[in-house]
mmCIF file of C-alpha atoms in Angstrom:
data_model
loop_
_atom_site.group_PDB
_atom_site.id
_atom_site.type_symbol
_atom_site.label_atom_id
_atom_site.label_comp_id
_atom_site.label_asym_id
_atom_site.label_seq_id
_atom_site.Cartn_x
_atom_site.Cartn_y
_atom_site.Cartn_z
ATOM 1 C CA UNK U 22 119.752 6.343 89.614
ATOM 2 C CA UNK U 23 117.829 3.943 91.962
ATOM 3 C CA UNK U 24 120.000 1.453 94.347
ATOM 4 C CA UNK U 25 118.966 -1.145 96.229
ATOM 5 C CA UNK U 26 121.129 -2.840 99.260
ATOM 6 C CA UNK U 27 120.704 -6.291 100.030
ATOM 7 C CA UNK U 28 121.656 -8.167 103.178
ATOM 8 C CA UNK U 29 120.099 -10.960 104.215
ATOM 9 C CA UNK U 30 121.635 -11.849 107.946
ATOM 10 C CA UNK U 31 118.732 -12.337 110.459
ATOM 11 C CA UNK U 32 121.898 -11.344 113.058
ATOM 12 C CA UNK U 33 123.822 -7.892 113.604
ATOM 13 C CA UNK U 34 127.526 -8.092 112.572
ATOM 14 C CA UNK U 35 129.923 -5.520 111.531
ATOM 15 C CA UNK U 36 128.474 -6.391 107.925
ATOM 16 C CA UNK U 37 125.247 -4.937 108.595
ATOM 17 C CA UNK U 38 126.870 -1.727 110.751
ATOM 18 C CA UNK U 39 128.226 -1.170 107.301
ATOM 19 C CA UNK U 40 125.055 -1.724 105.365
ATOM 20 C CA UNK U 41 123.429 0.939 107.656
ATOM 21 C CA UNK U 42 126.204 3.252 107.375
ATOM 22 C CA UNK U 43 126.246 3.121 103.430
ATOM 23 C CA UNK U 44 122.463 3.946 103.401
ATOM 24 C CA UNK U 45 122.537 6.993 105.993
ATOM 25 C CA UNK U 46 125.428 8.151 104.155
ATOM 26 C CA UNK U 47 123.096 7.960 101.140
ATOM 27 C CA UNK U 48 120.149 9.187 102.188
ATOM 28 C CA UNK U 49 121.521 12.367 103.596
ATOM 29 C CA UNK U 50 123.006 13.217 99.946
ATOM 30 C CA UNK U 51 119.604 12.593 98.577
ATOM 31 C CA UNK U 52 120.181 9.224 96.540
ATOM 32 C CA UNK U 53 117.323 7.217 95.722
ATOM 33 C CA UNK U 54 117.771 4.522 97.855
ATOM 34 C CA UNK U 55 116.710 1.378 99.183
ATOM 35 C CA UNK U 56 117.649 -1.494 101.834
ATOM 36 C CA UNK U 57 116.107 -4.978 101.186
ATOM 37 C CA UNK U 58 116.390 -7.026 104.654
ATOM 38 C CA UNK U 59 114.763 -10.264 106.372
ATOM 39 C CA UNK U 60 111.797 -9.498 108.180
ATOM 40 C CA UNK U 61 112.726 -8.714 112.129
ATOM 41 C CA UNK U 62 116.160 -8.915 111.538
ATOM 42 C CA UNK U 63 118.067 -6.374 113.337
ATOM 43 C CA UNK U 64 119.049 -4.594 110.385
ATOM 44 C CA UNK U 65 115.246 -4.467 109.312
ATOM 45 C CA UNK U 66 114.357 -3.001 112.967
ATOM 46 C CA UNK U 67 117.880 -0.374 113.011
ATOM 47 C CA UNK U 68 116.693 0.831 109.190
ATOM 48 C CA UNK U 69 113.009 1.401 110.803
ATOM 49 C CA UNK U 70 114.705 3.272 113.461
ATOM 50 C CA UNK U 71 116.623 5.337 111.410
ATOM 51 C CA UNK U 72 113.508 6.103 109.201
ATOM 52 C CA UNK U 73 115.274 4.713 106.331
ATOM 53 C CA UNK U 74 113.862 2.871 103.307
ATOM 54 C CA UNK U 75 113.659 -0.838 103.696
ATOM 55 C CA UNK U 76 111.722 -3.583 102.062
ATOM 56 C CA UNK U 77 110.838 -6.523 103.826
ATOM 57 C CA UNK U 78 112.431 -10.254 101.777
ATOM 58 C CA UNK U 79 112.547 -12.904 103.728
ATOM 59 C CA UNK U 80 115.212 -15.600 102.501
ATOM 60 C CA UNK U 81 115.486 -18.861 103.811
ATOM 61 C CA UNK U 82 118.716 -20.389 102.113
ATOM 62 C CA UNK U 83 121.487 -19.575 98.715
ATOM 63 C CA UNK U 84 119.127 -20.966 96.410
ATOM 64 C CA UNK U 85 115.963 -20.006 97.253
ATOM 65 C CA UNK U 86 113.978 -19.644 94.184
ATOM 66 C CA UNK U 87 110.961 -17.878 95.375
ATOM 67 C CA UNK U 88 112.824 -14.813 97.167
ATOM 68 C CA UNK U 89 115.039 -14.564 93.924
ATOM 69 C CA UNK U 90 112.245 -14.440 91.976
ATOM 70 C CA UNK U 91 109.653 -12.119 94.111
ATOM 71 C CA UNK U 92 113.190 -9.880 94.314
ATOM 72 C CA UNK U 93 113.323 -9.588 90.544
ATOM 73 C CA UNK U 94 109.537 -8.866 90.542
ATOM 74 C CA UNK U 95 110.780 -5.599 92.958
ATOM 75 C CA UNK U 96 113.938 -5.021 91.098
ATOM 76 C CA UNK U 97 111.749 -4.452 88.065
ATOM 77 C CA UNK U 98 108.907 -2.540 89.602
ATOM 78 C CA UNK U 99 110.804 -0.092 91.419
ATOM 79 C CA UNK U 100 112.931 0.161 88.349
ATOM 80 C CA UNK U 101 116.363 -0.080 90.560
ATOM 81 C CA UNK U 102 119.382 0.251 88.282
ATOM 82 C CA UNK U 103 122.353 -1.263 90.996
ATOM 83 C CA UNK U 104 121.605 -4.248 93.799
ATOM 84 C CA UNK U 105 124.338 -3.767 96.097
ATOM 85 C CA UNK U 106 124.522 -7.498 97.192
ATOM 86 C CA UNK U 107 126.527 -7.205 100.863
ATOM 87 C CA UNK U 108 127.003 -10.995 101.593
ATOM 88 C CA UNK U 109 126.506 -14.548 101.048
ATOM 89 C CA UNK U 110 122.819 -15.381 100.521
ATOM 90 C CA UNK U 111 122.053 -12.108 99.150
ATOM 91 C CA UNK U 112 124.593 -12.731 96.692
ATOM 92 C CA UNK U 113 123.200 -15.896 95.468
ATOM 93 C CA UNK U 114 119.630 -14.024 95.588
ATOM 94 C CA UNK U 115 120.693 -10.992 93.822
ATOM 95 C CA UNK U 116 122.405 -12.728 91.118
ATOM 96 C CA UNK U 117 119.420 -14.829 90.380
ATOM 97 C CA UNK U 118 117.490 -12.101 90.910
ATOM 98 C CA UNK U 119 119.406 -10.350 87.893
ATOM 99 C CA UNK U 120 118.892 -13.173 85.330
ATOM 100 C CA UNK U 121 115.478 -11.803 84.798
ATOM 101 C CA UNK U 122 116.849 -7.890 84.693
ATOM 102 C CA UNK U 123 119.641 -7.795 82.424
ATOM 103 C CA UNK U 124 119.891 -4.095 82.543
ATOM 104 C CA UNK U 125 120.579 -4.632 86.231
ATOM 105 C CA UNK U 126 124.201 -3.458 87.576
ATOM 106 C CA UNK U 127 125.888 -5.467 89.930
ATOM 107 C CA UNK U 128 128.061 -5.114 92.970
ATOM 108 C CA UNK U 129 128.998 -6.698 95.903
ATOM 109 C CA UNK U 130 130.586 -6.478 98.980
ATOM 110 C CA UNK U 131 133.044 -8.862 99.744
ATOM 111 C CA UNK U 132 134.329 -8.658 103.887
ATOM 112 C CA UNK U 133 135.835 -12.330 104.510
ATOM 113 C CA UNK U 134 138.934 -13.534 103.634
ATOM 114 C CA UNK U 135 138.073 -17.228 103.323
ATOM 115 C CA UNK U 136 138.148 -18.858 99.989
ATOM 116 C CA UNK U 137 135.369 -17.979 97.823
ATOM 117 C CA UNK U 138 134.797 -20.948 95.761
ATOM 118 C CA UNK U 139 134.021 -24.585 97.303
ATOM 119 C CA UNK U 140 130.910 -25.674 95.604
ATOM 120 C CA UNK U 141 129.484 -25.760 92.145
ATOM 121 C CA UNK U 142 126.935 -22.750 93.385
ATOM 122 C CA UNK U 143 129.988 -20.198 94.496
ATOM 123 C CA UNK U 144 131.807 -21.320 91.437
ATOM 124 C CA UNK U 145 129.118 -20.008 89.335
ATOM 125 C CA UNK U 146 128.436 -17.096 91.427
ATOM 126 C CA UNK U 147 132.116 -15.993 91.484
ATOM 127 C CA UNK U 148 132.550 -16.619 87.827
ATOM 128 C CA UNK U 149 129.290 -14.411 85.971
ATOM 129 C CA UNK U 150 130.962 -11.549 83.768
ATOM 130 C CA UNK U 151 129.224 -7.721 84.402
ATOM 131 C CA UNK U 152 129.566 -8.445 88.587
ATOM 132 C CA UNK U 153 131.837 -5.924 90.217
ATOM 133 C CA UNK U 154 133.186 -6.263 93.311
ATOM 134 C CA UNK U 155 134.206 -3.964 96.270
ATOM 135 C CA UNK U 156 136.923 -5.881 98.962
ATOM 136 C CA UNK U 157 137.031 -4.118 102.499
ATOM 137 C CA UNK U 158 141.089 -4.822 102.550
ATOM 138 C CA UNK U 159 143.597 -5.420 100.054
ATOM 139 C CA UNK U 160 143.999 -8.262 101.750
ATOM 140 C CA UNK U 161 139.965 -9.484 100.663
ATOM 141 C CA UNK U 162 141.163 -8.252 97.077
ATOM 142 C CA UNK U 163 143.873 -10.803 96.647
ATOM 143 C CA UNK U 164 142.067 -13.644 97.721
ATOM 144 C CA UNK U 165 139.472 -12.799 94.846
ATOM 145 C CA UNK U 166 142.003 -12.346 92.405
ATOM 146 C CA UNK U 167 143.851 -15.564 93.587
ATOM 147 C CA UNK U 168 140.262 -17.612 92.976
ATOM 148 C CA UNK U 169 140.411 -16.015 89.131
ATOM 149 C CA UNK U 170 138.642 -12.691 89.321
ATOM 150 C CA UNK U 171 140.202 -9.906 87.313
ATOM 151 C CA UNK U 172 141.278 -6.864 89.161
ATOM 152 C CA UNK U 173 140.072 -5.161 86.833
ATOM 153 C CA UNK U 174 136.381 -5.813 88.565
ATOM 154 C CA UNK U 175 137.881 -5.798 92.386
ATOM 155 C CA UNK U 176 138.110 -2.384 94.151
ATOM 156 C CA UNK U 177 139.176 -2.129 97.671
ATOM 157 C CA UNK U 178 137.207 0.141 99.903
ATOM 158 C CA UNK U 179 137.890 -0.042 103.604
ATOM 159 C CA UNK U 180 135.215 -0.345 105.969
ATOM 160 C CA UNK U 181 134.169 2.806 108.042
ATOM 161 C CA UNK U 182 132.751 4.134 111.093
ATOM 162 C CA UNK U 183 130.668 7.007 111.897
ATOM 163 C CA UNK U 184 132.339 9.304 114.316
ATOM 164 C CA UNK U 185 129.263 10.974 115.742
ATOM 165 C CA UNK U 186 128.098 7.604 117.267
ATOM 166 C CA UNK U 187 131.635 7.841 119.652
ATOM 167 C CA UNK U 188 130.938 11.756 120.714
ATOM 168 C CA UNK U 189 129.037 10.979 123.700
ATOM 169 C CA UNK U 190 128.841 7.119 123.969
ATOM 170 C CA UNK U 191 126.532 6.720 127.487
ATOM 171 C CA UNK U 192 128.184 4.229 130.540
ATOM 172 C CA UNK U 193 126.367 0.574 130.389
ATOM 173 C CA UNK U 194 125.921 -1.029 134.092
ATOM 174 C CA UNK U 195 130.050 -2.317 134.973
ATOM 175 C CA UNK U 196 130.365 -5.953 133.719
ATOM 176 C CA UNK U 197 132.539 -6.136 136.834
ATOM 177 C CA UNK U 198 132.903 -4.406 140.162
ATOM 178 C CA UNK U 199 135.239 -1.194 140.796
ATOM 179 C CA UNK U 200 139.260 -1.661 141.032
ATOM 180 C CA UNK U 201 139.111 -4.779 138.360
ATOM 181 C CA UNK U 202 141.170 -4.146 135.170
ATOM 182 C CA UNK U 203 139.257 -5.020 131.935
ATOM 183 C CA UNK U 204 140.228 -6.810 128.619
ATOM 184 C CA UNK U 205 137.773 -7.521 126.335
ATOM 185 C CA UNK U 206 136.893 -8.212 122.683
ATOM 186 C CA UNK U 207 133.898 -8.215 120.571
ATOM 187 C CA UNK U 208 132.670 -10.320 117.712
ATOM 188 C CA UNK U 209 130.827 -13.250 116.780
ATOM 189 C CA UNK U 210 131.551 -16.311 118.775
ATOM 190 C CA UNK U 211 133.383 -18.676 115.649
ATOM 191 C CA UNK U 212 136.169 -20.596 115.545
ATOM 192 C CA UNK U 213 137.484 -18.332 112.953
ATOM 193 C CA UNK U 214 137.338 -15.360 115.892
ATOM 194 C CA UNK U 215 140.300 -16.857 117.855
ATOM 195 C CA UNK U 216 138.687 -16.298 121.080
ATOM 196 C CA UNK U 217 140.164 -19.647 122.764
ATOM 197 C CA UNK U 218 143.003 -18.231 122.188
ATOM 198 C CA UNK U 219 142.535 -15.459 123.896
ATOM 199 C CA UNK U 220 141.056 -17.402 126.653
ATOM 200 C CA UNK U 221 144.026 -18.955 126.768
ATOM 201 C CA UNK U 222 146.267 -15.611 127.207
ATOM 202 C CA UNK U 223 143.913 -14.990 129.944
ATOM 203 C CA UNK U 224 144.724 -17.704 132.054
ATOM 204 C CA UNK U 225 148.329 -16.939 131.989
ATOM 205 C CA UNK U 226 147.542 -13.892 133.189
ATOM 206 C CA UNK U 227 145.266 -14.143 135.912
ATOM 207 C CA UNK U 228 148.274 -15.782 137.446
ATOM 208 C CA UNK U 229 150.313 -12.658 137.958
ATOM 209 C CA UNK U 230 147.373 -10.231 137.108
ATOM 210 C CA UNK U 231 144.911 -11.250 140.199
ATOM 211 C CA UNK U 232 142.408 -8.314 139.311
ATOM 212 C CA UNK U 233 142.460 -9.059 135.675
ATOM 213 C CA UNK U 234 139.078 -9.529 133.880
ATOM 214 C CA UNK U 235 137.777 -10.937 130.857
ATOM 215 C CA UNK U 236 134.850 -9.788 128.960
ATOM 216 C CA UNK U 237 133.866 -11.659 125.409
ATOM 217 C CA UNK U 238 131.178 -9.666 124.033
ATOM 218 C CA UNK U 239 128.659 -11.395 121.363
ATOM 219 C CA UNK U 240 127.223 -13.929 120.007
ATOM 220 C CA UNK U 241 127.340 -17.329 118.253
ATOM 221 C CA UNK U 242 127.591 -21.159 118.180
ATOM 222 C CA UNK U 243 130.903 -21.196 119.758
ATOM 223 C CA UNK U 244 129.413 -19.884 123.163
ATOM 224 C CA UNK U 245 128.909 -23.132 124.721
ATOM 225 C CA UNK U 246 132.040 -24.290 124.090
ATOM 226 C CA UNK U 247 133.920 -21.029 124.940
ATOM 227 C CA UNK U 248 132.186 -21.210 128.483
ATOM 228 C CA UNK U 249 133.414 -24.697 128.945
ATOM 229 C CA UNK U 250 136.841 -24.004 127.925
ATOM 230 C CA UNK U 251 136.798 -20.859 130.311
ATOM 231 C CA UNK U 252 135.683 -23.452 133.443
ATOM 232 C CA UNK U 253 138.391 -25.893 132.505
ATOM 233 C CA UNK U 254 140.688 -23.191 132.298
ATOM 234 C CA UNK U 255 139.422 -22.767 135.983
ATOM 235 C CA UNK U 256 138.873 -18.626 135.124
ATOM 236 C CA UNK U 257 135.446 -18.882 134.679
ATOM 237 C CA UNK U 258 134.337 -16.500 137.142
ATOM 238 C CA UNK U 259 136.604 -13.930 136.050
ATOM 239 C CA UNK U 260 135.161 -14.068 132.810
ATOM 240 C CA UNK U 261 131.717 -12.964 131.219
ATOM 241 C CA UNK U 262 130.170 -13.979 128.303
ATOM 242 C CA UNK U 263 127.508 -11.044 127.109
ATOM 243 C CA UNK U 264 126.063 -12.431 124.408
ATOM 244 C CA UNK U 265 124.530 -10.292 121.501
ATOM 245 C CA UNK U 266 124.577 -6.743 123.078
ATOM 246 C CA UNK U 267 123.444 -3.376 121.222
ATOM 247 C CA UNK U 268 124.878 -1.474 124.124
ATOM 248 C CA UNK U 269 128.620 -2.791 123.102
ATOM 249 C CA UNK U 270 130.437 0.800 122.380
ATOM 250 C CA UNK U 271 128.747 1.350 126.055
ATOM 251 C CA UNK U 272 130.241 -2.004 127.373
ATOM 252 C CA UNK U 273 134.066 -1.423 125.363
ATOM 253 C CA UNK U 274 133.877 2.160 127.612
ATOM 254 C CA UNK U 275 135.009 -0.293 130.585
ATOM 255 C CA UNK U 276 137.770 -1.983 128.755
ATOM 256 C CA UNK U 277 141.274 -0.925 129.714
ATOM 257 C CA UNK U 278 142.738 -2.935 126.374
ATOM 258 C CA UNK U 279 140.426 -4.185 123.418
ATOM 259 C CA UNK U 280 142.056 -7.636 122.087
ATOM 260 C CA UNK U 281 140.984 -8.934 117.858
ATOM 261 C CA UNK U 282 142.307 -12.871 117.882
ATOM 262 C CA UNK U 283 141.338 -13.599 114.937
ATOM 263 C CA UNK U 284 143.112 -15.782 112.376
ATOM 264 C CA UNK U 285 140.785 -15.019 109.309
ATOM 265 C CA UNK U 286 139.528 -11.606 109.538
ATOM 266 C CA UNK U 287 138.060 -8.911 106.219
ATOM 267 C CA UNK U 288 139.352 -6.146 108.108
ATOM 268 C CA UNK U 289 137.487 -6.175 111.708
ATOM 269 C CA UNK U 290 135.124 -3.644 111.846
ATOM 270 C CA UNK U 291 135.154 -4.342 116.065
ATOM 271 C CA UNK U 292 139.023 -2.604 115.901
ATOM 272 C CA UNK U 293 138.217 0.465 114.359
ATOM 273 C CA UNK U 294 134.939 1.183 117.286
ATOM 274 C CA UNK U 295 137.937 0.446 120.317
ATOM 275 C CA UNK U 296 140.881 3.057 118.193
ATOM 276 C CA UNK U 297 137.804 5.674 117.645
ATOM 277 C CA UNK U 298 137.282 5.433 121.508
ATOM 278 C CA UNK U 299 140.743 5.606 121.977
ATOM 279 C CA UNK U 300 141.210 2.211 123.176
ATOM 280 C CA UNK U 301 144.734 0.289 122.907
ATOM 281 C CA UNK U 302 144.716 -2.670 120.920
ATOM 282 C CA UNK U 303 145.883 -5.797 120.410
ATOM 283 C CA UNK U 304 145.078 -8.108 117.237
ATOM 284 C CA UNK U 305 146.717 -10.513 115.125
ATOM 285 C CA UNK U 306 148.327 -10.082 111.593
ATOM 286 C CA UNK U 307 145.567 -12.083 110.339
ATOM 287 C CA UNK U 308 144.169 -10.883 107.014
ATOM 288 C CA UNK U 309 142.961 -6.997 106.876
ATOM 289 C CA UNK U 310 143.954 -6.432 109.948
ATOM 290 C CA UNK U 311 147.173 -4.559 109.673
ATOM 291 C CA UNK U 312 145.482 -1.774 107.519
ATOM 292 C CA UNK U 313 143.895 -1.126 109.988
ATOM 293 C CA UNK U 314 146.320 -1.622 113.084
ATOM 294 C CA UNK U 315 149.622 -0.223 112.969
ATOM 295 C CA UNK U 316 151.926 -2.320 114.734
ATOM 296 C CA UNK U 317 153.836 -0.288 117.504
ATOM 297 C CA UNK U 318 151.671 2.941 116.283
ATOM 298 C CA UNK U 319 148.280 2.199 116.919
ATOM 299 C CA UNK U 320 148.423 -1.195 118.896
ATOM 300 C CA UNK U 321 150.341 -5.029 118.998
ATOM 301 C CA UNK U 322 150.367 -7.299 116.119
ATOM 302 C CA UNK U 323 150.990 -10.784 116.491
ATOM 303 C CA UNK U 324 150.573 -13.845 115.257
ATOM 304 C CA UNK U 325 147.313 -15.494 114.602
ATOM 305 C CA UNK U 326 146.657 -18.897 116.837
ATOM 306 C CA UNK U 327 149.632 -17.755 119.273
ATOM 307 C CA UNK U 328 148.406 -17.584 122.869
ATOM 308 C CA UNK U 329 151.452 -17.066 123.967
ATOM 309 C CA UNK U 330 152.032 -13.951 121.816
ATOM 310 C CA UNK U 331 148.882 -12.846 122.691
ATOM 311 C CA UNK U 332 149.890 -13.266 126.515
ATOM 312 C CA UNK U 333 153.223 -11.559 125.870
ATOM 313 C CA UNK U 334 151.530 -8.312 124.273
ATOM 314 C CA UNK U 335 148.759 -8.104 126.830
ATOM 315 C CA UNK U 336 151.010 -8.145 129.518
ATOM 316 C CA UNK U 337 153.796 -5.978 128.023
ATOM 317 C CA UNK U 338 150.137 -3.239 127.502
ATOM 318 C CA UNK U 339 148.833 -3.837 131.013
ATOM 319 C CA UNK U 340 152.510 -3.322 132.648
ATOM 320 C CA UNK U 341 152.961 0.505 130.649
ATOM 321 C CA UNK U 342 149.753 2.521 131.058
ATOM 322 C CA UNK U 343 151.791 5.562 129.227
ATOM 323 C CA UNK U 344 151.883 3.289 125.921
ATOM 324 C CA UNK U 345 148.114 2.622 126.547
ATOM 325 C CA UNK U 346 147.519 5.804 126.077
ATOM 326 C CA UNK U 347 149.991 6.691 123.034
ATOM 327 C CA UNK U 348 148.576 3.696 121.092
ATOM 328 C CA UNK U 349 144.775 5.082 121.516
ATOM 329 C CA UNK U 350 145.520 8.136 121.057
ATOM 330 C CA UNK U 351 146.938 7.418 117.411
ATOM 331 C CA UNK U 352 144.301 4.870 116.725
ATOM 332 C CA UNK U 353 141.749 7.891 117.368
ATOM 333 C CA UNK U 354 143.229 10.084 115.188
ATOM 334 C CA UNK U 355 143.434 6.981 112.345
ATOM 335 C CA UNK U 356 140.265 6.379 112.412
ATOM 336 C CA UNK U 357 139.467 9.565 111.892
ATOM 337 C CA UNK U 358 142.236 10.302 108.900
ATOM 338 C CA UNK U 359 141.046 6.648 107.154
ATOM 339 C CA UNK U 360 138.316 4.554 108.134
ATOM 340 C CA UNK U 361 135.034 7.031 108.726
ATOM 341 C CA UNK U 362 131.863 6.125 106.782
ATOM 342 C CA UNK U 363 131.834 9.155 105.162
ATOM 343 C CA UNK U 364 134.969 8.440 103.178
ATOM 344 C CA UNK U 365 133.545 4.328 102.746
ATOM 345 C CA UNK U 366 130.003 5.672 101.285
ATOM 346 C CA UNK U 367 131.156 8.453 99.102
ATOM 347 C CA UNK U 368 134.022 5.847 97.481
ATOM 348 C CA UNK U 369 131.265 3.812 96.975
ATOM 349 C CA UNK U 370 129.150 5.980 95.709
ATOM 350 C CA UNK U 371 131.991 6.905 92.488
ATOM 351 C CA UNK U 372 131.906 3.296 92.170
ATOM 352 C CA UNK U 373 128.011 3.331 91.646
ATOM 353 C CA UNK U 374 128.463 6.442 89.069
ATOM 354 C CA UNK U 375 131.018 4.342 87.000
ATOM 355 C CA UNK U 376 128.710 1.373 87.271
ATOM 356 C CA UNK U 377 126.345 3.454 85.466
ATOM 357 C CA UNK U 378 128.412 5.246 82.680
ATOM 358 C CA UNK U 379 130.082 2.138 81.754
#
């Protein structure tokens, strides 16, 4: 059995932590695998790092016709049997790709929670029989059902995290002098992200909170804006904006409470990294989410596109330091119990022995 992943992201995203995951995972348990990546991507340059198997496909759009076809051409000389297909484009590639390899099995991995079909090409894409699909939340699952897949060809397999990576996770440079108390969150800069909200939630309070900081880590074509809203807010110098870092886990180290405010989120791979270094959290009850968090338990749920709520949780965190460390203590140990890449790549892999003994 010969599988190839497929992600074709020039950027790093919890997507492609997963996609890198999958394939160590793999690798160690001697599959025969491969990842197919843009050229100087940072997946591309982590798989080289990693000394993993990666080939080089560089995709400039849905419907490009020349990747799909030079990825058939490899598909068919390397004689893979499953393309793992891990978002968007590559999803439009791969299943072009297959037209010319109909022996070709075919997954992918669904991690957004926005509707799936809005144009003549994702209607086809989402409606080709023999394409099986793994969700990374129940919540992912339903959508797909709602927009007329059978469950019958959606499985849900949470996202995971590799423990090792959070054994001895080294101290970046402080993002802000000693004595300052840090919140923080980490993702792409999108609307969909919520951070203005959470900008917001920081103004209010900054006003009671005078060593608060703010730290946004990532980034994305929201930073602009983000940085302007931050100076209207007039907390702009409390706050820092990152951008893309590699040395996040190192950078999350300084946060006192890690903050998701999201209102569409898979599952939010960014959550499970602050509960496995014991971090208090709060997110919203925006889409995956919740399997993850465990309102009260783990962290504070509330609702998406409330910066008030947001404000009210924060607070309520930064006022009892004892529940700070309750809440990351039992995210620790969830993480651990659910959501390590072990348990996501060896689900995945029964899915790929089933794929080929149907």
């Amino acid at each position: 059995m010969k599988i190839a992943q497929i992600d074709a992201l020039l950027h790093w995203r919890g997507g492609e932590q997963q996609v890198l995951y999958l394939s160590q995972v793999l690798h160690a348990n001697g599959y025969d695998s491969v990842m197919i990546c843009q050229p100087h991507s940072e997946l591309y340059q982590r798989a080289g790092e990693a000394r993993l198997p990666v080939h080089a496909l560089r995709v400039r759009n849905e419907v490009d016709v020349a990747a799909a076809w030079k990825l058939a051409w490899y598909l068919r000389r390397e004689r893979v049997d499953i393309l793992h297909m891990h978002e968007s484009r590559s999803h439009m590639i791969g299943l072009l790709a297959g037209l010319f390899n109909p022996n070709l099995h075919k997954l992918v991995s669904r991690r957004v929670v926005h509707q799936p079909i809005r144009n003549l090409f994702s209607r086809w894409k989402y409606q080709l029989p023999r394409v099986q699909y793994l969700a990374v939340s129940h919540a992912v699952r339903q959508v797909l059902m709602d927009n007329g897949i059978p469950g019958t060809q959606v499985q849900t397999i949470h996202s995971g995290i590799d423990l090792k990576r959070f054994d001895h996770v080294p101290k970046a440079e402080p993002l802000f002098p000693p004595g300052t108390r840090v919140v923080g969150t980490v993702g792409h800069l999108a609307n969909s992200k919520g951070q203005r909200y959470l900008l917001r939630a920081a103004q209010s309070l900054m006003r009671d909170e005078p060593k608060l900081r703010l730290a946004i880590v990532g980034a994305g074509e929201l930073r602009q804006t983000l940085e302007a809203q931050a100076v209207d807010l007039g907390i702009a110098e409390h706050v820092r904006f990152t951008g893309f870092r590699r040395d996040a886990l190192s950078l999350m180290r300084e946060f006192e409470i890690f903050v998701l405010p999201s209102y569409l989120e898979g599952l939010g791979t960014s959550v499970l990294d602050a509960m496995a270094l014991g971090k208090p959290v709060v997110a919203t009850q925006a889409g995956g989410i919740p399997e993850a968090v465990q309102d009260g338990v783990t962290g504070l749920l509330v609702p998406p596109r409330d910066a008030g709520a947001l404000t009210q949780a924060i607070r309520y965190l930064l006022q009892h330091p004892e529940q700070q460390a309750e809440f990351g203590k039992a995210g620790r140990r969830r993480v651990e119990q659910h959501f390590t890449a072990e348990r996501m790549a060896r689900q995945t892999m029964q899915v790929y022995h089933q794929l080929m003994h149907d």
